[in-house]
Structures are given as structure tokens and as C-alpha cells.
XYZ file of C-alpha atoms in Angstrom:
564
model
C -25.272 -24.962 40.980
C -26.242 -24.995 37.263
C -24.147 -24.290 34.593
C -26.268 -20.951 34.298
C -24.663 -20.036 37.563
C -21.174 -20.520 36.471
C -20.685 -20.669 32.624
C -19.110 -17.505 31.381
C -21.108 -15.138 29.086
C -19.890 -12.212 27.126
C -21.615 -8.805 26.718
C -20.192 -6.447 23.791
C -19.218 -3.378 24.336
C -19.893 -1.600 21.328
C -16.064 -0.397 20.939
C -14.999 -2.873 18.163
C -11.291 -3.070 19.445
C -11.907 -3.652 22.985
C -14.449 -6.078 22.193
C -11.626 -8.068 20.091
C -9.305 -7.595 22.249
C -11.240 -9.410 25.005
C -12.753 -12.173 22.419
C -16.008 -11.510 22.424
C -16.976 -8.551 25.407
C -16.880 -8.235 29.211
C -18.046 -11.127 31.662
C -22.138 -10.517 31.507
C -23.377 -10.375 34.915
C -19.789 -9.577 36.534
C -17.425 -6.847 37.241
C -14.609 -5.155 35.990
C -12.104 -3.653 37.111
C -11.289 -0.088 34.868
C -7.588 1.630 36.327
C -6.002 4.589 34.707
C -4.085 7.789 35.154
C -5.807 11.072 35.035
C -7.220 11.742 31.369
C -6.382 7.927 29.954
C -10.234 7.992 29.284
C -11.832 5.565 32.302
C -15.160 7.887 32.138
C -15.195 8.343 29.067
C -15.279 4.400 28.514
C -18.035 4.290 30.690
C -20.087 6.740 29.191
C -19.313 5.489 25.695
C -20.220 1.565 26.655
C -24.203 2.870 27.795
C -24.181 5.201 25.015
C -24.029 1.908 22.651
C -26.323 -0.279 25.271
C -28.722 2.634 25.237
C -28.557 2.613 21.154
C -29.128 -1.038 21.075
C -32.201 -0.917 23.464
C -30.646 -1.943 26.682
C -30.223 0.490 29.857
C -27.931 1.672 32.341
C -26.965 3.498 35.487
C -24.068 5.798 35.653
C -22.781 6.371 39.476
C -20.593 9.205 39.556
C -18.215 10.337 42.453
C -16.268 12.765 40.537
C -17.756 14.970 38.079
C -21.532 16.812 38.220
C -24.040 15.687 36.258
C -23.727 19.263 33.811
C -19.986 18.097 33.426
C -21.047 14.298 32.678
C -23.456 15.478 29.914
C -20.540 18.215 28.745
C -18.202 15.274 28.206
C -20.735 12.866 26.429
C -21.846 15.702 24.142
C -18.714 16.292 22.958
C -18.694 12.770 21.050
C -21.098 12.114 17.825
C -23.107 9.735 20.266
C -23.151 11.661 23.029
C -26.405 13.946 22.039
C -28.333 10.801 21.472
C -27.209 9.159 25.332
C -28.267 12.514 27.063
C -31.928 12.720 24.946
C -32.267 8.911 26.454
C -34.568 7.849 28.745
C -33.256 4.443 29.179
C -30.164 5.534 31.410
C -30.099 7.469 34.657
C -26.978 9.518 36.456
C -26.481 9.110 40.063
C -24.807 11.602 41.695
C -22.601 10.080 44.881
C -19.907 13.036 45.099
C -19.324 13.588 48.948
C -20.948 16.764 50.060
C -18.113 19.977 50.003
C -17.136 20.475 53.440
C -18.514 17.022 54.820
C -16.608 15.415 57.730
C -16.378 11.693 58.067
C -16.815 10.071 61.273
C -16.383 6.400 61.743
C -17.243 3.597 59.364
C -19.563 3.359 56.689
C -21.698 0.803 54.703
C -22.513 0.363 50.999
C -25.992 -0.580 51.174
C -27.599 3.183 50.971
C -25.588 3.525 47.220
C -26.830 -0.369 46.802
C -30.346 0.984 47.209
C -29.822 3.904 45.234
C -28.534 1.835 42.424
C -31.424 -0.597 42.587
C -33.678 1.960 42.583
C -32.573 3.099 39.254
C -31.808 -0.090 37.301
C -34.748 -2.064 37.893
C -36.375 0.217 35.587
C -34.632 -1.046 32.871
C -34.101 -4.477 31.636
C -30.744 -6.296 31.339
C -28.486 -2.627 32.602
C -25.434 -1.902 32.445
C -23.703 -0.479 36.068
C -21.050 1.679 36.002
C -19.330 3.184 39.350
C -17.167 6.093 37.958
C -14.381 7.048 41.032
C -14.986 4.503 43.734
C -11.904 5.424 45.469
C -13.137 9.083 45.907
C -15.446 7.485 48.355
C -13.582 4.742 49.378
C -10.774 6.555 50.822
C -12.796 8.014 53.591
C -13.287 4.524 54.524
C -10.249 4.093 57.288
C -9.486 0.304 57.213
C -8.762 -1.127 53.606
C -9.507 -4.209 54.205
C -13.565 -3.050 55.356
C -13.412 -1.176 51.717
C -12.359 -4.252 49.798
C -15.491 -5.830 51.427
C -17.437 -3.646 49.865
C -16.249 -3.650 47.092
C -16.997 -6.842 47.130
C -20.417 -6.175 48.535
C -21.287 -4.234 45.180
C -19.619 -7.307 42.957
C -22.064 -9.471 44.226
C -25.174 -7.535 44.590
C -25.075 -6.743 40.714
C -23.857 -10.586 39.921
C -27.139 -12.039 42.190
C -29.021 -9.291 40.292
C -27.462 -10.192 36.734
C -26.355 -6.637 36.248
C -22.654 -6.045 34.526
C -20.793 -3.757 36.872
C -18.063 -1.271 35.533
C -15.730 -0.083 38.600
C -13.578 3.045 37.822
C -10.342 3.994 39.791
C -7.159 5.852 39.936
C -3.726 3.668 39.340
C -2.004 3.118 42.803
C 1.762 3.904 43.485
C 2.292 -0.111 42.787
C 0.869 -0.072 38.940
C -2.218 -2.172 38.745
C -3.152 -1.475 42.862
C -5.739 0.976 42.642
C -5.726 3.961 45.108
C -7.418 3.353 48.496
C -8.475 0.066 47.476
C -5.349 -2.286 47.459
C -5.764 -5.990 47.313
C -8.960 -5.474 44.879
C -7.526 -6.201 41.462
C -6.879 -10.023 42.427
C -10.465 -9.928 43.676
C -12.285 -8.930 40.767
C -12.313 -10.991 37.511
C -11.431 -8.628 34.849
C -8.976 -5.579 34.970
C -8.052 -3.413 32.256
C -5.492 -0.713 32.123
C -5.724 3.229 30.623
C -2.301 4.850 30.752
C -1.884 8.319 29.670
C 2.094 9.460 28.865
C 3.705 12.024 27.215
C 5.767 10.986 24.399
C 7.771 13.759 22.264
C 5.978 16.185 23.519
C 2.443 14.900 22.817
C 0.057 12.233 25.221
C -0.298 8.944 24.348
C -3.130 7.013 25.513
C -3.225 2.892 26.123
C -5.168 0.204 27.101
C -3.902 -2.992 28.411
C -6.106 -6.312 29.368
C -4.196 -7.199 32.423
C -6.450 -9.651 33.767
C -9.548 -11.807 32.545
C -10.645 -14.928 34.068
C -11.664 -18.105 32.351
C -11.137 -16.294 28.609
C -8.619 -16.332 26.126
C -7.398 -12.115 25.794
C -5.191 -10.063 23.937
C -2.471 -9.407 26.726
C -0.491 -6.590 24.186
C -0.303 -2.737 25.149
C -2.318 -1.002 22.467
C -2.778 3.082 21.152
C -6.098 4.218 22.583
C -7.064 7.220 20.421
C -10.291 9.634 21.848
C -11.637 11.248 18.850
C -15.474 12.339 17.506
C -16.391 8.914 17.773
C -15.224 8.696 20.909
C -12.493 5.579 22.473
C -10.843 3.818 19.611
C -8.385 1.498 19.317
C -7.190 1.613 16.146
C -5.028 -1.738 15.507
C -7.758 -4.020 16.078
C -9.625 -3.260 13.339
C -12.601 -6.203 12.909
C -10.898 -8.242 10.062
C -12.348 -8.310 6.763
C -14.999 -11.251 6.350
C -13.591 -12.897 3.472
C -10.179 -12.610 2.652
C -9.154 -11.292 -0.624
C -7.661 -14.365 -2.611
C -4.414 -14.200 -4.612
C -5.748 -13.375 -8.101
C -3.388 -13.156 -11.295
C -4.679 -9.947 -13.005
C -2.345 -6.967 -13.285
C -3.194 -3.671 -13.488
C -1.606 -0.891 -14.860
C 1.322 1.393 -13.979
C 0.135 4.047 -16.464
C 3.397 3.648 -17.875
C 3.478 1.115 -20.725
C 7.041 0.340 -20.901
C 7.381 -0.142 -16.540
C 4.163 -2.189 -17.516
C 6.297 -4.820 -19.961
C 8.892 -4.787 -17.351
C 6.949 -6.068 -14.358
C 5.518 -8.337 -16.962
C 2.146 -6.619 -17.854
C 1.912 -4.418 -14.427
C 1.895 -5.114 -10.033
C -0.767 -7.997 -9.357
C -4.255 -6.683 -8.324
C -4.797 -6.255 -4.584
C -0.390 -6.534 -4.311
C 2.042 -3.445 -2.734
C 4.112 -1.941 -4.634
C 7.466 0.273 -3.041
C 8.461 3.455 -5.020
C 11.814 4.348 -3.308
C 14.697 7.255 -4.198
C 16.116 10.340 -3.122
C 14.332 13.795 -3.071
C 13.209 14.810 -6.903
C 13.235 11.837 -8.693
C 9.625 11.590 -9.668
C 8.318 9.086 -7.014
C 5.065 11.178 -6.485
C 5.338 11.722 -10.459
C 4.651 7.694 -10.227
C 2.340 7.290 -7.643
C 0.002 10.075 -9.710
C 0.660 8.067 -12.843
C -0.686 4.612 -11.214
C -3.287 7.025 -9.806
C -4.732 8.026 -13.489
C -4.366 4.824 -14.963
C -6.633 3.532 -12.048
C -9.233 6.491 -12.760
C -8.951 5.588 -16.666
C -9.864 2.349 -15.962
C -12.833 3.543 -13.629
C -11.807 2.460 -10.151
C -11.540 4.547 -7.222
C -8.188 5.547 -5.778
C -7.435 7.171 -2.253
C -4.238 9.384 -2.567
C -2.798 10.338 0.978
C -0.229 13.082 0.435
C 2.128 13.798 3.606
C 3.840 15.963 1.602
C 2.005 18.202 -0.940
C -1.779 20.097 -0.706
C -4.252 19.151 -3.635
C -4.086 22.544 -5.841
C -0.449 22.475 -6.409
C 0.196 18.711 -6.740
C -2.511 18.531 -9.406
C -1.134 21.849 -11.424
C 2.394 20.224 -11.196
C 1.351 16.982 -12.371
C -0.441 18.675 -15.569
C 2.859 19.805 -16.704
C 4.198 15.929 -17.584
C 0.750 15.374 -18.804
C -0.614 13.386 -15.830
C -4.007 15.412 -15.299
C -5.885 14.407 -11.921
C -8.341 17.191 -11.952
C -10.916 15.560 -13.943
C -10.966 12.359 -12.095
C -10.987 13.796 -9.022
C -14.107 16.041 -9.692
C -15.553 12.871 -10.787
C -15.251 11.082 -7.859
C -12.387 8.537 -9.028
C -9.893 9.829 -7.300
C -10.337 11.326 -3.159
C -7.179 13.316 -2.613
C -6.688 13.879 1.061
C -3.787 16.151 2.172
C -2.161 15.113 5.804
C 0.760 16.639 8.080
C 2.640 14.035 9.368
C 4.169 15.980 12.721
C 0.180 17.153 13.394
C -0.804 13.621 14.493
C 0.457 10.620 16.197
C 1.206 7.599 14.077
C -1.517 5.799 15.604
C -4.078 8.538 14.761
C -2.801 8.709 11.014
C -3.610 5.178 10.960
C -6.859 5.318 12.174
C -7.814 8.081 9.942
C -6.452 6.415 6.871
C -8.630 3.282 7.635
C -11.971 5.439 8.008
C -10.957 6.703 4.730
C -10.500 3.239 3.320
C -14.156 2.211 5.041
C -15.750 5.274 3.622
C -14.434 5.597 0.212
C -14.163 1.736 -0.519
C -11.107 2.443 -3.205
C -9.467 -0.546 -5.292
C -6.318 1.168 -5.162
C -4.611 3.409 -2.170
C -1.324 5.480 -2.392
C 0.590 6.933 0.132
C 2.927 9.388 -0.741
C 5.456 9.561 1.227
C 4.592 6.546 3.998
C 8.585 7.547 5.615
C 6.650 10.964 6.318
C 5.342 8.790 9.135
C 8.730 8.887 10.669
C 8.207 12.726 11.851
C 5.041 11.591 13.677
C 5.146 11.154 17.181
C 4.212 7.637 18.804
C 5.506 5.105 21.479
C 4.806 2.016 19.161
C 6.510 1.844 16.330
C 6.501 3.220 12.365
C 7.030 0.048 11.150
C 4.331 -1.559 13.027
C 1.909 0.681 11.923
C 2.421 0.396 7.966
C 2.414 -3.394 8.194
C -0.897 -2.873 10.014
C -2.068 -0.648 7.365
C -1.079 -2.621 4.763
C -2.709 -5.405 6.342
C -5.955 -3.822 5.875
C -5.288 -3.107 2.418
C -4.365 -6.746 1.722
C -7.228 -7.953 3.492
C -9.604 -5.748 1.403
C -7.768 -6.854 -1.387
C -6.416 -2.992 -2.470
C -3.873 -2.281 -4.545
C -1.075 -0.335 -2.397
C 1.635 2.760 -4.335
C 4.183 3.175 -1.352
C 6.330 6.074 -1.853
C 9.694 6.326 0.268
C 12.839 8.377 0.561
C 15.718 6.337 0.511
C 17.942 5.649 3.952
C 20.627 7.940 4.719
C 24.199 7.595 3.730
C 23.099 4.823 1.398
C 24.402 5.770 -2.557
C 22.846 3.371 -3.883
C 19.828 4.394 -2.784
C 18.521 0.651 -2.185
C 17.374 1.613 1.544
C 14.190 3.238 3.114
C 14.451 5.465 5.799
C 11.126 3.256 7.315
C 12.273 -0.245 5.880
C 9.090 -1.596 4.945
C 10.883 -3.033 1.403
C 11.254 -6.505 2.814
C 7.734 -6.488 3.239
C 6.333 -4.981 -0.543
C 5.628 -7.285 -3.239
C 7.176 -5.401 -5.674
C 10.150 -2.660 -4.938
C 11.213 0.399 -7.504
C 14.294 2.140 -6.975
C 15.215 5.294 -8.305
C 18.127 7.274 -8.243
C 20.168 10.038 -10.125
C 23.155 9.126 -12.932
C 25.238 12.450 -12.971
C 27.890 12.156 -15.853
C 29.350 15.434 -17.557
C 27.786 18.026 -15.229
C 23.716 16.609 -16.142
C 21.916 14.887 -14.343
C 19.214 12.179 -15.054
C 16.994 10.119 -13.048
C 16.957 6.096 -13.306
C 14.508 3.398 -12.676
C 15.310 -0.287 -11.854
C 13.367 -2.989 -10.528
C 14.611 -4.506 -7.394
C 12.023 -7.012 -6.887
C 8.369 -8.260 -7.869
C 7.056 -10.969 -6.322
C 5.600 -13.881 -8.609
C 6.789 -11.934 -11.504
C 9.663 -12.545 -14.397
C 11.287 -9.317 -14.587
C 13.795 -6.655 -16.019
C 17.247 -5.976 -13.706
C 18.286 -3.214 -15.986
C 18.616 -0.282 -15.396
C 16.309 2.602 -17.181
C 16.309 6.185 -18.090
C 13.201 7.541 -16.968
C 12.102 10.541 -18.667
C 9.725 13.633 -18.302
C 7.847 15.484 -20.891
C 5.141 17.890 -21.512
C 3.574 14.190 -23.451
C 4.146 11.913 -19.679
C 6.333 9.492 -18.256
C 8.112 7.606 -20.112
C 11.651 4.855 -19.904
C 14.160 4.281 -22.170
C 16.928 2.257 -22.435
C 19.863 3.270 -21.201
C 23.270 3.151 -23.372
C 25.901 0.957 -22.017
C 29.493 2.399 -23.500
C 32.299 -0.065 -21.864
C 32.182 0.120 -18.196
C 30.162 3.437 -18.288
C 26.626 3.999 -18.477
C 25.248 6.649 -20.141
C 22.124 8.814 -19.823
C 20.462 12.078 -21.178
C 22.490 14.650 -23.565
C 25.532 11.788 -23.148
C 23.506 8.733 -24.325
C 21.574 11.219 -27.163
C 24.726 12.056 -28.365
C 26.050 8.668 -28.844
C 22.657 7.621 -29.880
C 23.013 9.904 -32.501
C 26.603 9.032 -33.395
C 25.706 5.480 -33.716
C 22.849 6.313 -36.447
C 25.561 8.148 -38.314
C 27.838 5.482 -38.280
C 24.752 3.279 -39.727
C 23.974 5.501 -42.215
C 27.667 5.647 -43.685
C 27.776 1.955 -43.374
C 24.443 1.962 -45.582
C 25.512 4.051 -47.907
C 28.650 2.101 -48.205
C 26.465 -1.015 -48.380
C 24.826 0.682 -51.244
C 27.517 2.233 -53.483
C 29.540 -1.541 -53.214
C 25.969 -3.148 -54.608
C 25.978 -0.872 -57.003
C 29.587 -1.489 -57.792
C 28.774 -5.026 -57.727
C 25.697 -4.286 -60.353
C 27.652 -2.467 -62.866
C 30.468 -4.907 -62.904
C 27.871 -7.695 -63.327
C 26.601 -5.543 -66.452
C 29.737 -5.058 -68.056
C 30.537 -8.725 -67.631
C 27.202 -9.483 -69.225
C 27.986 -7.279 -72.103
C 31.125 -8.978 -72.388
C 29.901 -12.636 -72.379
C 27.491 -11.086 -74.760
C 30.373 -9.933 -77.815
C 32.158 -13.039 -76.760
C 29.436 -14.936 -77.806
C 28.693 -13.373 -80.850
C 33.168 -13.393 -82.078
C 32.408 -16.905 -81.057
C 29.267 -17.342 -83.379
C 30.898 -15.150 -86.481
C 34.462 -17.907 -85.603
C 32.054 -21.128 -85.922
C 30.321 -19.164 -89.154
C 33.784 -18.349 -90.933
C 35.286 -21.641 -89.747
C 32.036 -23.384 -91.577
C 32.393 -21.332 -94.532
C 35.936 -22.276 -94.734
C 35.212 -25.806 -94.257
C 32.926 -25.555 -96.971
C 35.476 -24.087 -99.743
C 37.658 -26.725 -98.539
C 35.318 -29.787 -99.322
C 34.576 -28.077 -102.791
C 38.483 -27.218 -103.613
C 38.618 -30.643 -102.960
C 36.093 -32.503 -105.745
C 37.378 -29.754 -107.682
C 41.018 -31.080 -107.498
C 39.322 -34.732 -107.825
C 37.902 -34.211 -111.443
C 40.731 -32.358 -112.422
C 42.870 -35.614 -111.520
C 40.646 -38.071 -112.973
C 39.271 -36.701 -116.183
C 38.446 -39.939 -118.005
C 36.737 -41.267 -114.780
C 33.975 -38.883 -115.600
C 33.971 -40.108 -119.569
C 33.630 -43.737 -118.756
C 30.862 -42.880 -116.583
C 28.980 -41.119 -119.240
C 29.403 -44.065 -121.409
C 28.383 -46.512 -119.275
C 25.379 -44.353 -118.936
C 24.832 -45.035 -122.470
């Protein structure tokens, strides 16, 4: 036996999840095994697997023991690709429902459907084969063991002709046992799962890998979501090819002084958690980051669980946040949701299309614990670290908006607890003091960044958003009319200290003046003493050789003579 024989092969499926989920496809050339309750989506799978063989210029055969060929072409036309399998020529239907009223009599073989099959696929090069209800004609066959047989008959007449074979059947009492055909999942080498249950209310589909031999699998439960496009699976999204890398630029809040506080704004492609009670401003925020995004020409996707696009935007105008331009530009896509309309899955899926279509650099959701009203087996959390995932991995900047948790007064809880996983966390809350109240802002966290903890006032006008400081009085803190007022009483207190200031310098001034003018006449009593005291010198030395001649009369004879 060559390694041909035996080496395992993968064929795609053309549903991106399934196809990761398995690692690569369904064993080429072999069979497997599809089990599910009524409406979990086993023919639909089928017809959705062709529909992308037939795209990509392969065939297939389609043997049907359930449903008429009118209803077969009903179902595929409801999906976008459905019009384009039923125009195909490279696909056939065969239609093996037992005859109405037909009695069954003794044993049967396999090898007229084997015929029937063969007749069809060698038309076509490298088919697909897919046996839709095998147990509706299986269970006429009396002895189970004779039907596993043939079953395995069928395995190996589409393995010796290389043809991948897709058996459909009903779930058994015992789980992965299908009706009428027990013993058959450990014969086959691949099995997956559908389930179909009702969860508040509303069905949730899954899909499980329960068995695939000689390959690595995803063994988890997943959503399975039927939309336009068909069977999606909406948590195993093909990763992005290259990661986004941790870059240091920051954008902008739109708010210039929440900007110096996270130290020039959130890193690009980071998350950023907006959390407080009802009515203080966290969509006011969100739209804020929003505009500054537009300003700076980048595209932002704003999912609102809460408010429709008309209102939100007229609202917004009134702090002077105005979407409307960028949004009839094409900066901003605004796309309204209701949480309790959808399952969480489906929300998720729809929010990623959006992200694939729109390609934005920045995504808000507004509020993401609006999730919580959705129904969903898997949980909330799950999702929005899934979703976030994609955002990271596309490297999109992420506004989470989130009421805070119940019975918490600090308000430093979410009601969906995704704040251990943001980047950066805003809290705000309400400071009521003197029958006013005024909302706050602090900074919980931000990741990588040097930043405030104090607390903020953050305030709404007709001009935007703006903070300001708050005013810390003893123990209190104070906030709106209160801190205004004391504001204001401060300045007054300055200004009478000024003026104080003032009046003693020009105390000081005048008293310097008058002590000038006083060193001044000093000076000149001082100068008019030394004059008289000079002058009185003066008569003295001349009083004196007065006196002297007067003495000594003959002294000045005897000098005369001698001058003779």
C-alpha cells in the first residue's frame, strides 16, 4: 500500500469556521458522519458545502431521502448562494424518498442507490457525495447490524472511487448513536454534531467535532448561526494575517484635558472601558472619541444598543459634539442594534461583518452590558473578549461603554466585567452635595501609561466636554455651584490680599520718600553746621593775629627796620 492509499488529505469546505475547526477540511476521499436534531441545519450543511465546490469548479451529487427536489431548491434559494447552486450544471439531485404507501418485504441491498450515485458523479470530476437522511431508508432495513454493512458498503465504494461522502442522520436516544443505525459512529472516521435547543425562549444552534481520526480538531461546543449567507460559525473567525504590533502613538479622546491625563490619549489599536451609572455622559464620551476620530479622517463604526441614529446625533449637537457631517461623509457608520432581538452569538457575528466591510480604525460600542439582555447558552463575557479579539488583531481602537454593577456605590463594577480585561478603564459617577448633583471622571487604570488618580468634574456645555479640577475643602470634595462658590470666594480673598499687598507697598513708598526728604534737610543743617563752624573758625584764627600784634607792637617796628 502506498502512502497515497493511506496518508490523510483534507478537502475545504468553504464554511471558514468549520474548516478551522477541523484544521484544514474533511478527510478527502472519506466519509463523515453529520448527526443532529431536527432543524440544527444537517441539510443545509450539505447543500451549502456543493454550493462552494460547485463555485470553485468542482461537482457533486446530492442524495436525498427526505425532502423533494422543489423543497431542496426552496431551501438553497433562500441563502445568497443558493440561486447560483440551482442555475449549476455541475451538481445533480437524486431523489431516494421511499415511495408513499410502499411496503417493505425482506432485506435489501445498497448497490441499486450505488449505481444511481455512480451514474451521476462520474460526470463530474473530483465530486462531492452527500446522502441527506440515510436512516429514513435504513430503518426499513430489519437487522442493524445488515444496515451498518451498508453503510459501510457506501464508505468504501466512494473511498475506492476517491469521492468525499457526507452521511446525514437523526441523533439516537444515546447522543452521538444515530437512529436506526447504531454502532456506525465508531465505524466512520469523522462525526460532527448539530444540536438545536431552546434557550430563553429562542433556539440555539451548535456544532461539535466529536470525532476525527488521525487530525488534530477543535473538540469545543460552538454557536452555529443560519443566516443569508447561510451556516456560520461565528467564533472562529480566520485570524488576521499579520498581527497588529504594539505601537506607541495615541490618539485622541476629543477631550484635551482627559487627553493630558492618560498622558497624550489611549494607545492606537488599545480598549478603552467607559463605565458609570445611567446619565453620566458615557455615550456623551464615546461620541466625543467618535468626532475626534472623524476630525482626524479615520473611519469609526458606532454600535448603539441603546439609542437610534436621528436622536443620538440631535442630542449630541446640543454639547457641541456634531456627528452629522461625518457621518454623511462616510467617517463615521452608525448602526443602531436591539440587544433582546438577537442572540449574543448573532450580535457578534454581525458586528464582525461590519468590521470586514467597513474596515474602521476605531469601533465603539455603546453600551457592550446591553449584551446582557441577549439571549445565548455561551456566555457574555466570552463573546466580548472574542470581539475584542478581533479588534486587537486588526489593530482597532475599541470605546467600551458599560453600566456599572449593581449595589456597587462606588460605581467601580460592570454589570458584564470585562474591566480586567481593557487597557484603559474610566469611571464615572455622580457627587451629590447640597441638593446638586454633578458628574465625575477618574481614571482607574491605563495600561503602559503614567496617569492622573484624581478625581475630575466633568462638565457639559453648549461649547463640549470639558474637566475641571475638582476643589478639595478638608475632608469634603466639592463640585458644581459648591466648588464655584468657593472658587469664587477664594479669588476674593486674593484680591483683598492684593490690595493689601498694594496699599502696604505704597505705605512702604511714601515712608521711604519722607525719609529721603529727611536725609535730604539733614544733610543740608549738616552742610550750613560745617559752613558756620568754618566761618567761625575763621574769625577765630583772625581774632587771634589780631590779639598777637596788639601784644607785640615793637615786634612789628624792629621788623620794619631790619627791613631797612
Amino acid at each position: 500500500m502506498s502512502k497515497k492509499d493511506w496518508h490523510l488529505t483534507k478537502r475545504k469546505t468553504g464554511i471558514p469556521g468549520l474548516d478551522r475547526l477541523t484544521n484544514g477540511g474533511l478527510p478527502e476521499g472519506q466519509a463523515t458522519l453529520v448527526l443532529g436534531q431536527p432543524g440544527s441545519g444537517k441539510t443545509v450543511l450539505g447543500l451549502q458545502i456543493l454550493a462552494t465546490a460547485v463555485a470553485q469548479g468542482d461537482g457533486g451529487v446530492f442524495v436525498t431521502f427526505e425532502e423533494s427536489l422543489g423543497q431542496l431548491k426552496r431551501s438553497a434559494d433562500s441563502f445568497r448562494w443558493g440561486s447560483a447552486l440551482i442555475e449549476s450544471d455541475a451538481w445533480s439531485i437524486i431523489d431516494a424518498r421511499t415511495p408513499i404507501g410502499a411496503e417493505v418485504a425482506g432485506d435489501f441491498d445498497i448497490d441499486a442507490l450505488l449505481a444511481a450515485i455512480s451514474s451521476q458523479a462520474d460526470r463530474f470530476d473530483n465530486p462531492w457525495i452527500v446522502v441527506d437522511g440515510i436512516d429514513q431508508l435504513l430503518q426499513h432495513q430489519p437487522d442493524p447490524i445488515v444496515a451498518a454493512n451498508q453503510v459501510r458498503q457506501i464508505n468504501e465504494y466512494c473511498e475506492k472511487h476517491g469521492w468525499t461522502l457526507l452521511l446525514s442522520g437523526k441523533v439516537g436516544d444515546r447522543g452521538l448513536s444515530p437512529r436506526h443505525l447504531e454502532g456506525i459512529e465508531y465505524l466512520l472516521p469523522t462525526t460532527l454534531l448539530l444540536t438545536a435547543t431552546v434557550v430563553d425562549r429562542r433556539q440555539n444552534r451548535h456544532l461539535r467535532v466529536a470525532k476525527y481520526r488521525g487530525s488534530a480538531h477543535v473538540t469545543d461546543v460552538v454557536p452555529l448561526i443560519m443566516d443569508d449567507d447561510g451556516i456560520q460559525l461565528p467564533y472562529q473567525a480566520t485570524p488576521a494575517e499579520k498581527p497588529a504590533t504594539a505601537g506607541t502613538e495615541r490618539v485622541s479622546t476629543g477631550i484635551d484635558r482627559l487627553d493630558q491625563l492618560l498622558g497624550g490619549g489611549p494607545y492606537r489599536g488599545s480598549s478603552t472601558l467607559i463605565s458609570g451609572r445611567p446619565g453620566t455622559a458615557k455615550s456623551t464620551l464615546a461620541a466625543s472619541f467618535a468626532a475626534a476620530a472623524a476630525e482626524r479622517d479615520e473611519r469609526t463604526l458606532y454600535v448603539s444598543f441603546d439609542e437610534i441614529e436621528a436622536p443620538y446625533v440631535r442630542n449630541l449637537a446640543s454639547v457641541g459634539i456634531h456627528l452629522q457631517p461625518h457621518i454623511d461623509a462616510g467617517r463615521i457608520r452608525f448602526c443602531a442594534r436591539s440587544a433582546w432581538s438577537a442572540l449574543i452569538s448573532e450580535h457578534f457575528l454581525r458586528i464582525q461583518r461590519l468590521i470586514e466591510e467597513f474596515e474602521p480604525h476605531c469601533l465603539v460600542i455603546d453600551p457592550v452590558s446591553a449584551l446582557l439582555k441577549s439571549a445565548g447558552s455561551e456566555g457574555h463575557r466570552t463573546a466580548i473578549e472574542r470581539l475584542l479579539a478581533v479588534a486587537r488583531g486588526r489593530g482597532i481602537t475599541t470605546i467600551l461603554t458599560s453600566l456599572s454593577g449593581e449595589g456597587d456605590p462606588e460605581g467601580e463594577t460592570t454589570l458584564v466585567h470585562v474591566s480586567t480585561i481593557a487597557d484603559t478603564w474610566i469611571v464615572l459617577d455622580y457627587n451629590v452635595r447640597a441638593g446638586e448633583r454633578n458628574r465625575s471622571l477618574s481614571i482607574v487604570k491605563s495600561r503602559g501609561t503614567a496617569h492622573s488618580n484624581q478625581q475630575r468634574e466633568l462638565v457639559l456645555s453648549n461649547d463640549g466636554v470639558s474637566l475641571a479640577d475638582v476643589y478639595e475643602y478638608g475632608t469634603q470634595v466639592l463640585m458644581g455651584t459648591a466648588r464655584a462658590q468657593k472658587e469664587s470666594e477664594d479669588r476674593a480673598e486674593k484680591r483683598r490680599i492684593a490690595t493689601e499687598r498694594v496699599q502696604h507697598h505704597q505705605d512702604l513708598e511714601r515712608r521711604i520718600e519722607q525719609t529721603r526728604s529727611e536725609l535730604d534737610r539733614l544733610k543740608a543743617e549738616l552742610k550750613l553746621q560745617e559752613q558756620a563752624s568754618d566761618e567761625a573758625e575763621q574769625l577765630d584764627r583772625t581774632h587771634t593775629e589780631q590779639m598777637k600784634r596788639r601784644r607785640e607792637p615793637d615786634r612789628g617796628r624792629d621788623e620794619k627796620g631790619d627791613d631797612k
